[in-house]
Coordinates of C-alpha atoms (C1' of nucleotides) in Angstrom, one line a residue:
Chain A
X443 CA 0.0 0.0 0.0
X444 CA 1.4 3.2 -0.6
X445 CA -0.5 5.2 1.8
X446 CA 1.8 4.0 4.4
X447 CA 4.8 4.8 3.1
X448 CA 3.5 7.9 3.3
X449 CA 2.0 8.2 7.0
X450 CA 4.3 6.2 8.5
X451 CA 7.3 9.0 8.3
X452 CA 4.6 11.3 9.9
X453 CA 3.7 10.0 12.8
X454 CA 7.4 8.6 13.1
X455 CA 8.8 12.4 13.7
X456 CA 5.7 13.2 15.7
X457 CA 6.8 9.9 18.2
X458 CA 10.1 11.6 18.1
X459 CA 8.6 14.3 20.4
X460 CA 6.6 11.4 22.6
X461 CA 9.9 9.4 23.3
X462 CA 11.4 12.8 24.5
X463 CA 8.0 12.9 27.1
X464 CA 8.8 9.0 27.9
X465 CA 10.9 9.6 30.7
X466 CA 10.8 11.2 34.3
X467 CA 13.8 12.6 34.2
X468 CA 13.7 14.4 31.0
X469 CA 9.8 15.9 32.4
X470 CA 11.5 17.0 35.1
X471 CA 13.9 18.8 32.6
X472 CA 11.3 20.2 31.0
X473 CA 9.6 21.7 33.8
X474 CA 13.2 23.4 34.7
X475 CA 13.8 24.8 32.0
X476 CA 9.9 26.2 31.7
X477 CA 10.9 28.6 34.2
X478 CA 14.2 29.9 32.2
X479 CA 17.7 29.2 31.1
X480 CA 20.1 26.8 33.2
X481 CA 23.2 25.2 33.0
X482 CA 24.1 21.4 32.5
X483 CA 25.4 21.9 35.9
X484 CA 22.2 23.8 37.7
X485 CA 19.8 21.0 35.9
X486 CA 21.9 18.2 37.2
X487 CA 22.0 19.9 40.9
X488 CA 18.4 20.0 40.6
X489 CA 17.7 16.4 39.9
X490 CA 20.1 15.2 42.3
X491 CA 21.8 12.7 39.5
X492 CA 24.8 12.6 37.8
X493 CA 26.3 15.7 35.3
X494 CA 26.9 13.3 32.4
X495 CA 23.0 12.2 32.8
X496 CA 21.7 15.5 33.2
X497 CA 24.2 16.2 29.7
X498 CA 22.7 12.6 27.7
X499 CA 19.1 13.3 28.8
X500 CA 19.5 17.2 27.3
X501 CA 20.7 15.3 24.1
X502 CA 17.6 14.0 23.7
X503 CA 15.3 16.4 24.5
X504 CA 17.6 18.5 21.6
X505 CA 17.0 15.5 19.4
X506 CA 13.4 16.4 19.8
X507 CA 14.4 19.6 19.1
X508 CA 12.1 20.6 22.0
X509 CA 15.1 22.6 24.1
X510 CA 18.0 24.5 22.6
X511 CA 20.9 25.6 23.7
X512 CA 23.6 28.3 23.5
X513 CA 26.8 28.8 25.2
X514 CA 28.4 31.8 26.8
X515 CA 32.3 31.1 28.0
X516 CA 32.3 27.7 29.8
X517 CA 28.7 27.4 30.2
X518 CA 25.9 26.0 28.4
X519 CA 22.8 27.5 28.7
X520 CA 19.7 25.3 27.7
X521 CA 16.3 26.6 27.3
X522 CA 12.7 25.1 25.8
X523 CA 12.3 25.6 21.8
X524 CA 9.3 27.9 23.1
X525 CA 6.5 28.1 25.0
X526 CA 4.2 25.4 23.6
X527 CA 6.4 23.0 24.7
X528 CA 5.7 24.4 28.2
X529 CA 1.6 24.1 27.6
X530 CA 2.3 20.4 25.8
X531 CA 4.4 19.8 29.3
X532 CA 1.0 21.2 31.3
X533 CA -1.4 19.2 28.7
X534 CA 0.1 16.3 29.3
X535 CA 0.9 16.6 33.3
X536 CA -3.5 17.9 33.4
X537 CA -4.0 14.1 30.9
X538 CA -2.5 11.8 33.5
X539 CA -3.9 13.7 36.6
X540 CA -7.1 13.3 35.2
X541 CA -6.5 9.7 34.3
X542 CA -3.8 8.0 36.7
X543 CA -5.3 7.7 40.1
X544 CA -2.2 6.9 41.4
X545 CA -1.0 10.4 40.2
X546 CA -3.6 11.7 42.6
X547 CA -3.0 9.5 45.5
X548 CA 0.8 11.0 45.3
X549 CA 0.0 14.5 45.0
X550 CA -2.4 14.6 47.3
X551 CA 0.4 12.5 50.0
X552 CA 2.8 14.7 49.2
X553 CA 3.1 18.2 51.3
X554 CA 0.2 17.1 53.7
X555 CA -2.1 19.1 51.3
X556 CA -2.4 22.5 52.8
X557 CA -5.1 24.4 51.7
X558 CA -5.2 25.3 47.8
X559 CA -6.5 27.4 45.9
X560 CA -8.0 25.7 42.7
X561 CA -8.2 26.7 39.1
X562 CA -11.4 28.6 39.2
X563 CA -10.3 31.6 41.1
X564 CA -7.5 32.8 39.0
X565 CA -9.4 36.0 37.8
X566 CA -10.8 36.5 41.4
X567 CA -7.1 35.9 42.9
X568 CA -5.5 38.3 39.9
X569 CA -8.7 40.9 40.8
X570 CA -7.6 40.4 44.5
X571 CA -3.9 41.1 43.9
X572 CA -4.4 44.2 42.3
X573 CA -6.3 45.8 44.4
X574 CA -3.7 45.2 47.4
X575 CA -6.5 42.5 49.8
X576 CA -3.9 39.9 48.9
X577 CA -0.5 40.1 48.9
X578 CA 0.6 37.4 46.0
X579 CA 4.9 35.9 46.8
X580 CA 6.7 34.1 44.0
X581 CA 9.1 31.6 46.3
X582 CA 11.0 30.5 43.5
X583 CA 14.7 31.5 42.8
X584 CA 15.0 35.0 41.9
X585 CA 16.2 34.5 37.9
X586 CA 13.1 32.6 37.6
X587 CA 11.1 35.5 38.7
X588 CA 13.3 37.8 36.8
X589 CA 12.3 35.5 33.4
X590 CA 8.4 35.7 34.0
X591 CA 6.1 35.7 37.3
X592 CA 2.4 35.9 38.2
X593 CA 2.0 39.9 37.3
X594 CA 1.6 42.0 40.8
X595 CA 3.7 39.1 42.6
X596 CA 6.4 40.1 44.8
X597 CA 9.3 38.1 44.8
X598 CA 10.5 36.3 48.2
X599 CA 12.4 33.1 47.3
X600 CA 12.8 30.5 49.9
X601 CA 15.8 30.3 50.8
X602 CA 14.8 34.2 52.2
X603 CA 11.5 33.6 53.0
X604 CA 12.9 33.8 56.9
X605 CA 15.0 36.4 57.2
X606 CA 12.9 38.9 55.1
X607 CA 9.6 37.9 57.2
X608 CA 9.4 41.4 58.1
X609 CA 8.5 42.4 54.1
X610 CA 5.1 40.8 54.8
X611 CA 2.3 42.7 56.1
X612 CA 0.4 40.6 59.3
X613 CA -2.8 41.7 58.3
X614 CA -3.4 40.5 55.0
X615 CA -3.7 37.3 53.1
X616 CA -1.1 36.0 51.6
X617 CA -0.8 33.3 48.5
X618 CA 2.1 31.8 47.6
X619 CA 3.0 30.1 44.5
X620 CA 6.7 28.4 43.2
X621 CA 7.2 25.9 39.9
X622 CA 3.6 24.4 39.5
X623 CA 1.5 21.4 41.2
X624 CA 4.6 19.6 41.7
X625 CA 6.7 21.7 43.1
X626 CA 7.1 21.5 47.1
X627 CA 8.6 25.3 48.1
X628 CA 5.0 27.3 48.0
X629 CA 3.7 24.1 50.3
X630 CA 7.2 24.5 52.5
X631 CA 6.4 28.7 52.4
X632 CA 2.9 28.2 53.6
X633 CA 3.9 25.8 56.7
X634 CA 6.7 28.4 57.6
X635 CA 4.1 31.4 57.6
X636 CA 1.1 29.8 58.8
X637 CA 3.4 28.7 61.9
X638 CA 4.9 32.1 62.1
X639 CA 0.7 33.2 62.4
X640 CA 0.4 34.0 59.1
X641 CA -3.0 33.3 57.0
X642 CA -0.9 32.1 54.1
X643 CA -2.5 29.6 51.2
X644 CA -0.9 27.9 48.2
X645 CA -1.7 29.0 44.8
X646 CA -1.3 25.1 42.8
X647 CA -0.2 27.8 38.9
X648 CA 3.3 27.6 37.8
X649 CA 3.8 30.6 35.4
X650 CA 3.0 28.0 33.0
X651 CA -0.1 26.6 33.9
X652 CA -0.9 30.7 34.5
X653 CA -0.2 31.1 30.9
X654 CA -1.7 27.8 29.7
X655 CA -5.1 29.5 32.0
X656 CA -4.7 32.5 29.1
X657 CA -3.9 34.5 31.7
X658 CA -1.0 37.1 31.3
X659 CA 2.8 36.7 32.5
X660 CA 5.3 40.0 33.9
X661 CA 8.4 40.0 33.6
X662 CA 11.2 42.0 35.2
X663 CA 12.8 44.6 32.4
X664 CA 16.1 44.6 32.1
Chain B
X324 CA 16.7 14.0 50.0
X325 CA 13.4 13.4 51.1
X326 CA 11.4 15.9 48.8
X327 CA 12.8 13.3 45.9
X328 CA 11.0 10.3 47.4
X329 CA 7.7 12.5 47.1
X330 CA 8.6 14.2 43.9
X331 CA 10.4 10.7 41.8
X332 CA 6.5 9.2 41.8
X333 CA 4.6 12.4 40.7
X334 CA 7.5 12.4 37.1
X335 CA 7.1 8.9 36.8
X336 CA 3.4 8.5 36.2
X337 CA 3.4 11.5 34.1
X338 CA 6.1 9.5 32.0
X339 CA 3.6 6.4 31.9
X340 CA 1.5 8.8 29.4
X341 CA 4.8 9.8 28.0
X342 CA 5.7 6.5 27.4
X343 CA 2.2 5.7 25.6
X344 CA 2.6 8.7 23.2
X345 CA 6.5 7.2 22.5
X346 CA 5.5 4.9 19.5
X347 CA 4.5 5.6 16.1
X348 CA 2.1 2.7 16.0
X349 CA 0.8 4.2 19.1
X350 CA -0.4 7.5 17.9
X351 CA -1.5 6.2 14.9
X352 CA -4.4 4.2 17.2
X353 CA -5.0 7.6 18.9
X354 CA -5.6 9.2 15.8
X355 CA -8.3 6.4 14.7
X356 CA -9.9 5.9 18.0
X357 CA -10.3 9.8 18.1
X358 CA -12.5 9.2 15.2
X359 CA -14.6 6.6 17.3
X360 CA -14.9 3.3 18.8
X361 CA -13.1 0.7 16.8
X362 CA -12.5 -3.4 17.5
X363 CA -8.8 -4.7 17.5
X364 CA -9.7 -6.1 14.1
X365 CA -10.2 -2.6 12.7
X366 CA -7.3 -1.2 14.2
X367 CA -5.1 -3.4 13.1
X368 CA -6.1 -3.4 9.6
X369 CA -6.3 -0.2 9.2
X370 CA -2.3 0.3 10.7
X371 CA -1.7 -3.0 8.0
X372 CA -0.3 -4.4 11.2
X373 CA -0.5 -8.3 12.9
X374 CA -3.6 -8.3 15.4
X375 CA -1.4 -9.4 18.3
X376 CA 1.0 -6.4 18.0
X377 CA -2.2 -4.1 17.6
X378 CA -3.7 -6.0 20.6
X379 CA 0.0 -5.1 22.4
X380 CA 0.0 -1.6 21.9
X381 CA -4.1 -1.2 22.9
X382 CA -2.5 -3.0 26.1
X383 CA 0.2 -0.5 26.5
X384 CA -2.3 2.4 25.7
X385 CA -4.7 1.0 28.2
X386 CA -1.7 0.2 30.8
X387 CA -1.5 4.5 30.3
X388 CA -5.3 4.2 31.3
X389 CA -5.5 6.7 27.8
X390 CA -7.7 4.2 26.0
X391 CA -10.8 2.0 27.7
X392 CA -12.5 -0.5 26.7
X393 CA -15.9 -2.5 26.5
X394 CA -16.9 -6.1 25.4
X395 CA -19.6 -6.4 23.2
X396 CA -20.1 -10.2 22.2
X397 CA -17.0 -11.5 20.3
X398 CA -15.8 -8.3 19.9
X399 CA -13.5 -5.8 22.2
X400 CA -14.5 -2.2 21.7
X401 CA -11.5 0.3 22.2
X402 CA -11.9 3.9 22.9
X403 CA -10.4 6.7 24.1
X404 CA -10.4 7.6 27.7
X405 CA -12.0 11.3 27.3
X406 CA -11.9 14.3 25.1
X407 CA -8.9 15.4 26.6
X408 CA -6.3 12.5 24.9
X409 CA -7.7 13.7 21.8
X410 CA -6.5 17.0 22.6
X411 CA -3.2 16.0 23.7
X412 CA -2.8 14.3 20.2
X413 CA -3.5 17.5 18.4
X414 CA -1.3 19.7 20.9
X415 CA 1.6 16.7 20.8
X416 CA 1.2 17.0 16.6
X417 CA 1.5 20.7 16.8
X418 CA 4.5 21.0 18.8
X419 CA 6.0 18.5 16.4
X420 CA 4.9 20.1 13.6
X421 CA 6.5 23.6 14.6
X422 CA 10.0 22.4 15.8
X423 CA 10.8 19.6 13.5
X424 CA 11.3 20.6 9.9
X425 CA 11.4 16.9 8.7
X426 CA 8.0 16.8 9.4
X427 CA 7.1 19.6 7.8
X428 CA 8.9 18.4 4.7
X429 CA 7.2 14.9 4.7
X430 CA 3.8 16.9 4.9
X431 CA 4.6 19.0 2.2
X432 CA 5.3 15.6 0.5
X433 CA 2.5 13.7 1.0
X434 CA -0.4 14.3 -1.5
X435 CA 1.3 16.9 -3.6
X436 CA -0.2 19.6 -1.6
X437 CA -3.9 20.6 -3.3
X438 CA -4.9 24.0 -1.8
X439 CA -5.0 23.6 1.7
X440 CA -7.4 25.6 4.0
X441 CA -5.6 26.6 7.2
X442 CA -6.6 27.7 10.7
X443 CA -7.9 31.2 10.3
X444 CA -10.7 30.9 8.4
X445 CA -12.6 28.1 10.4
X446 CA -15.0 30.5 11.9
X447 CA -15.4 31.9 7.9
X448 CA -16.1 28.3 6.7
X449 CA -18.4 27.4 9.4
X450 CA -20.7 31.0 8.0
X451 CA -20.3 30.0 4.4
X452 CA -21.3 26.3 5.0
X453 CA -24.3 27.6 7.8
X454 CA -25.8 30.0 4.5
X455 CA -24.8 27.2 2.0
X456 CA -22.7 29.0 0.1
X457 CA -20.0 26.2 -0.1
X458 CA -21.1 22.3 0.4
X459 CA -18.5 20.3 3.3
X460 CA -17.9 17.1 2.8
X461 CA -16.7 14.4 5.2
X462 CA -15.5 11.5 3.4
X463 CA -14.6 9.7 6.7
X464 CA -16.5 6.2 6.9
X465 CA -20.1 6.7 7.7
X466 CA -19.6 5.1 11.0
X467 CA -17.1 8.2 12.3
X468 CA -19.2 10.8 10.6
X469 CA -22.3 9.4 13.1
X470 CA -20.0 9.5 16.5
X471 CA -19.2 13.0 15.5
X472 CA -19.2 15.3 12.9
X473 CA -18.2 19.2 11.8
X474 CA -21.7 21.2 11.8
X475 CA -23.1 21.6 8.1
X476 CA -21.2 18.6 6.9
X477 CA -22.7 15.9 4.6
X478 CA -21.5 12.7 4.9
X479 CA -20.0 11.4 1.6
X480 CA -17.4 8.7 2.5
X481 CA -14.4 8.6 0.2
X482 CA -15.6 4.6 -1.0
X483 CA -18.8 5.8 -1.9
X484 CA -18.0 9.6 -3.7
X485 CA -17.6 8.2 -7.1
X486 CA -20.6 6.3 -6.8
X487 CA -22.5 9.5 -5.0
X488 CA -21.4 12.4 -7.6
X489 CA -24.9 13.4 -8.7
X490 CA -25.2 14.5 -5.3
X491 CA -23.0 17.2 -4.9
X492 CA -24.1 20.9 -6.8
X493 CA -21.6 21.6 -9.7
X494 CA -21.7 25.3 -9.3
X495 CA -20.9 25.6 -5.5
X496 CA -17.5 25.2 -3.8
X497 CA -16.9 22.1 -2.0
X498 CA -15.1 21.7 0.8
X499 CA -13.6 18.3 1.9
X500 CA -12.2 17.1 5.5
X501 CA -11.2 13.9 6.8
X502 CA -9.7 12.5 10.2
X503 CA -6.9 15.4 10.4
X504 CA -3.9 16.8 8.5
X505 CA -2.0 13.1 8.2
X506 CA -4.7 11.2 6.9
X507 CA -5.1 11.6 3.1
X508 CA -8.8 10.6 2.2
X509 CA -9.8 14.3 1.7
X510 CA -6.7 14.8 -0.6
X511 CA -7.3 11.6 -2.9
X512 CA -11.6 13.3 -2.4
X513 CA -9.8 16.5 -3.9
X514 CA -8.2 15.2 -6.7
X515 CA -11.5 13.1 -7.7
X516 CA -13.5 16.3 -7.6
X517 CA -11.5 18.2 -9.6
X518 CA -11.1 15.9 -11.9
X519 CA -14.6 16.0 -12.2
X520 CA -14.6 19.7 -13.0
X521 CA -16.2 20.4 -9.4
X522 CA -13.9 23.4 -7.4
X523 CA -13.2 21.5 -4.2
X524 CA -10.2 22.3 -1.9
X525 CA -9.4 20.2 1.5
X526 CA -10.2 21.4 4.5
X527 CA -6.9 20.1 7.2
X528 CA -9.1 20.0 10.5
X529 CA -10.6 16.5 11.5
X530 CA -13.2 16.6 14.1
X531 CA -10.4 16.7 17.0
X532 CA -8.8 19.5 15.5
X533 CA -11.9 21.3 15.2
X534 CA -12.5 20.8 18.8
X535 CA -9.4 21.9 19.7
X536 CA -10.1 25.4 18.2
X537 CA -13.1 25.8 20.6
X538 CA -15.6 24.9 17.8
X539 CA -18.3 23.0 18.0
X540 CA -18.7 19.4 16.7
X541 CA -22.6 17.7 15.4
X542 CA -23.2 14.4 15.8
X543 CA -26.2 12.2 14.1
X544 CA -28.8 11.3 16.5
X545 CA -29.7 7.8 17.5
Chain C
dC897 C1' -21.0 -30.2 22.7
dT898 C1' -18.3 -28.8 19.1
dT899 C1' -16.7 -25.5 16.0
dA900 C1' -15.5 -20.9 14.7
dC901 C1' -13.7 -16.7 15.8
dA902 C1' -11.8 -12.4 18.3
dT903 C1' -8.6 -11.4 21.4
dT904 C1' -5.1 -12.1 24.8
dC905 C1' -1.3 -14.6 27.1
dC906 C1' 3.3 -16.5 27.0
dA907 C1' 8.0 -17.2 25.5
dA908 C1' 11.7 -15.7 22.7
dC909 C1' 14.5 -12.6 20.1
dA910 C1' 16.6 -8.4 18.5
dA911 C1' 16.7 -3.6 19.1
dT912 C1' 16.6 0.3 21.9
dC913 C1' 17.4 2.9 26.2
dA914 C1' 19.2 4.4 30.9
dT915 C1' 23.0 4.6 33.5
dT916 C1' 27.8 4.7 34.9
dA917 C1' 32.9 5.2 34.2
dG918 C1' 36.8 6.9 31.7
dA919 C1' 38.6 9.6 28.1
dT920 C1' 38.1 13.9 25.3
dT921 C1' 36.8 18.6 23.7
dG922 C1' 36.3 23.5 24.4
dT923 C1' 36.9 27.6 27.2
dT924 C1' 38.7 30.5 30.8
dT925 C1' 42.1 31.6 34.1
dT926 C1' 46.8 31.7 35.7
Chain D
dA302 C1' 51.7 27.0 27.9
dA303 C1' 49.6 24.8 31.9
dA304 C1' 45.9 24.1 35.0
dA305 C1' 41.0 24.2 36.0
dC306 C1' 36.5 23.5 34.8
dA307 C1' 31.9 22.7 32.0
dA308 C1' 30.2 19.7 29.1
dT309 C1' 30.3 16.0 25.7
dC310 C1' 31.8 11.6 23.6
dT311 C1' 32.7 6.6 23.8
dA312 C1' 32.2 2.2 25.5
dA313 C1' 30.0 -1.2 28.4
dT314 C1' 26.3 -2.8 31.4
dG315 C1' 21.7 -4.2 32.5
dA316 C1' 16.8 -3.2 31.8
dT317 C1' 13.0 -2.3 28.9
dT318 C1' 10.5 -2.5 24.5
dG319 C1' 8.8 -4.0 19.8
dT320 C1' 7.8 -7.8 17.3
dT321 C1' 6.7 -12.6 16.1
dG322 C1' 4.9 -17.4 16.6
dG323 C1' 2.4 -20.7 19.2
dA324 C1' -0.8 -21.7 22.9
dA325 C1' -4.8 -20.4 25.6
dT326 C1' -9.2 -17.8 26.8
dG327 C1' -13.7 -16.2 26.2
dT328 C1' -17.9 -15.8 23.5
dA329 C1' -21.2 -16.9 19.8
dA330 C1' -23.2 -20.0 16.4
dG331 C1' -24.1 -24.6 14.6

DNA sequence: CTTACATTCCAACAATCATTAGATTGTTTT
DNA sequence: AAAACAATCTAATGATTGTTGGAATGTAAG
């Protein structure tokens, strides 16, 4: 039949992109690198595996050609192909949620579940925010911020959340959000303030799912 | 690390969908089942492919909890899980479609590329087809038309258009669509048409395309 | 009950993939 | 030029996957 020898190259290339998704590591990759540029070295850190891994499971994501790369001195700098490879990586992480019980069973095990806010509220939440009620903290890494955040979110990373307590106004409620649903440092920023008397809440949004939502990203000019 | 023995689970059952969207043959299912419920005995045939290694893959696609299935007699039904794998096949086929240029190429190739009507003009077609100034076509099998269908269209299955010719108006535009941009049935239906000295041009969408736009889909009541 | 038939299970093989270790390539710093 | 460092390449391993053939299961029809 010489249909197929047509087809079959098609959905070969388009498996090309589905091997890249076949592997935890490489998701976890992905959702690095959704929220900006980093190094072999920073992606390996991050995973807690080996350099050389981190470097072979890059490969193949560039095989995919679904991250690129550029390099500035000794570094390498990788970075997704663009932002629909971010939604495919929120498509696909909303398909098994909605499918994989177990997927649920884990996420809903894993950081004891503090309160969360849902998708629903994201225009109420963004109304909220810009009219001061709430006061919204990005807890991720400041360069992350710096690439794109929630718009009227104030960045407090982690690692600061502590010492800079005293940024955070007592009397008003405050939502915290970090890399997405799977992502542990809003869920570690909420325990910290709520135990500090805080009324603190996690907001489940990534940028990406923010931006998957249609809503609008800011970013820090430069 | 403990936030790795909470965060190693949540990667690895997103990579079980990954994993089901790794395999040619495996997409190549999705498409059809996207198109409606099908037996093994269809599938198979219609990938040219051994029932036992179409009865694999269902397994593996099933093992993803993507596809379900019901028994009906003699015969195993396969479908897919929910609207939203269908989706992920479209989104997965885009992002492949925009970063690999080998696929572009062996798109280009495929039918020698009759006029092709792209995205924008979907809400256009659907107005022209609602005041019947153009007649659409869906020379799926009548079977796929029934489980759902674009609104306006007329089903006129590719085995049966030779036969069916008297049906179609000569002076009106004729629009043609089949399961999506890699199936061919609406290129060879182009190519008959005008042949025939009818103006027909091929529409790209399939019904999960069309879906994915935000459009809505008919189906043909029971 | 036997036969026919759709589908799955099981076993085997080759092919591919993930991971690790050691050697190598570029680039910067001294 | 030499040393230091980021990253990749190569080779080897064990594990997983795709595919095929033969046997087994479940259901319907004679």
């Amino acid at each position: 039949m010489t249909t197929r020898t047509f087809k079959d190259p098609l959905y070969e290339q388009v498996a090309r992109i589905g091997k890249a998704l076949a592997s935890p590591r490489r998701l976890e990759l992905l959702e690095l690198l959704a929220q900006g540029e980093k190094t072999v070295e920073m992606l390996a850190a991050a995973l807690a595996i080996d350099l050389k891994l981190a470097s072979a499971h890059l490969k193949a994501l560039a095989a995919a050609r679904i991250v690129a790369s550029r390099r500035d001195g000794k570094y390498r700098w990788y970075r997704l192909s663009g932002p629909d490879v971010a939604q495919l990586w929120v498509r696909l992480r909303d398909v098994a949620e909605t499918h994989l019980a177990e997927l649920r069973v884990a996420l809903h095990a894993m950081a004891g579940a503090p309160e969360t806010l849902v998708a629903t509220v994201r225009e109420a939440l963004l109304a909220q925010a810009r009219s001061g009620a709430i006061v919204v903290i990005d807890v991720r890494p400041r360069d992350e911020y710096d690439t794109a955040h929630l718009p009227f979110a104030r960045s407090l990373p982690l690692a600061e959340l502590e010492a800079r307590l005293a940024e955070l106004p007592a009397d008003k409620d405050i939502v915290a959000y970090c890399r997405g649903p799977f992502c542990v440092f809003a869920d570690t920023a909420v325990q910290l303030l709520t135990a500090r008397g805080y009324r603190a809440r996690k907001l489940r949004d990534g940028v990406s799912e923010w931006q998957a939502a249609g809503l609008p990203l800011a970013m820090t000019a430069r």
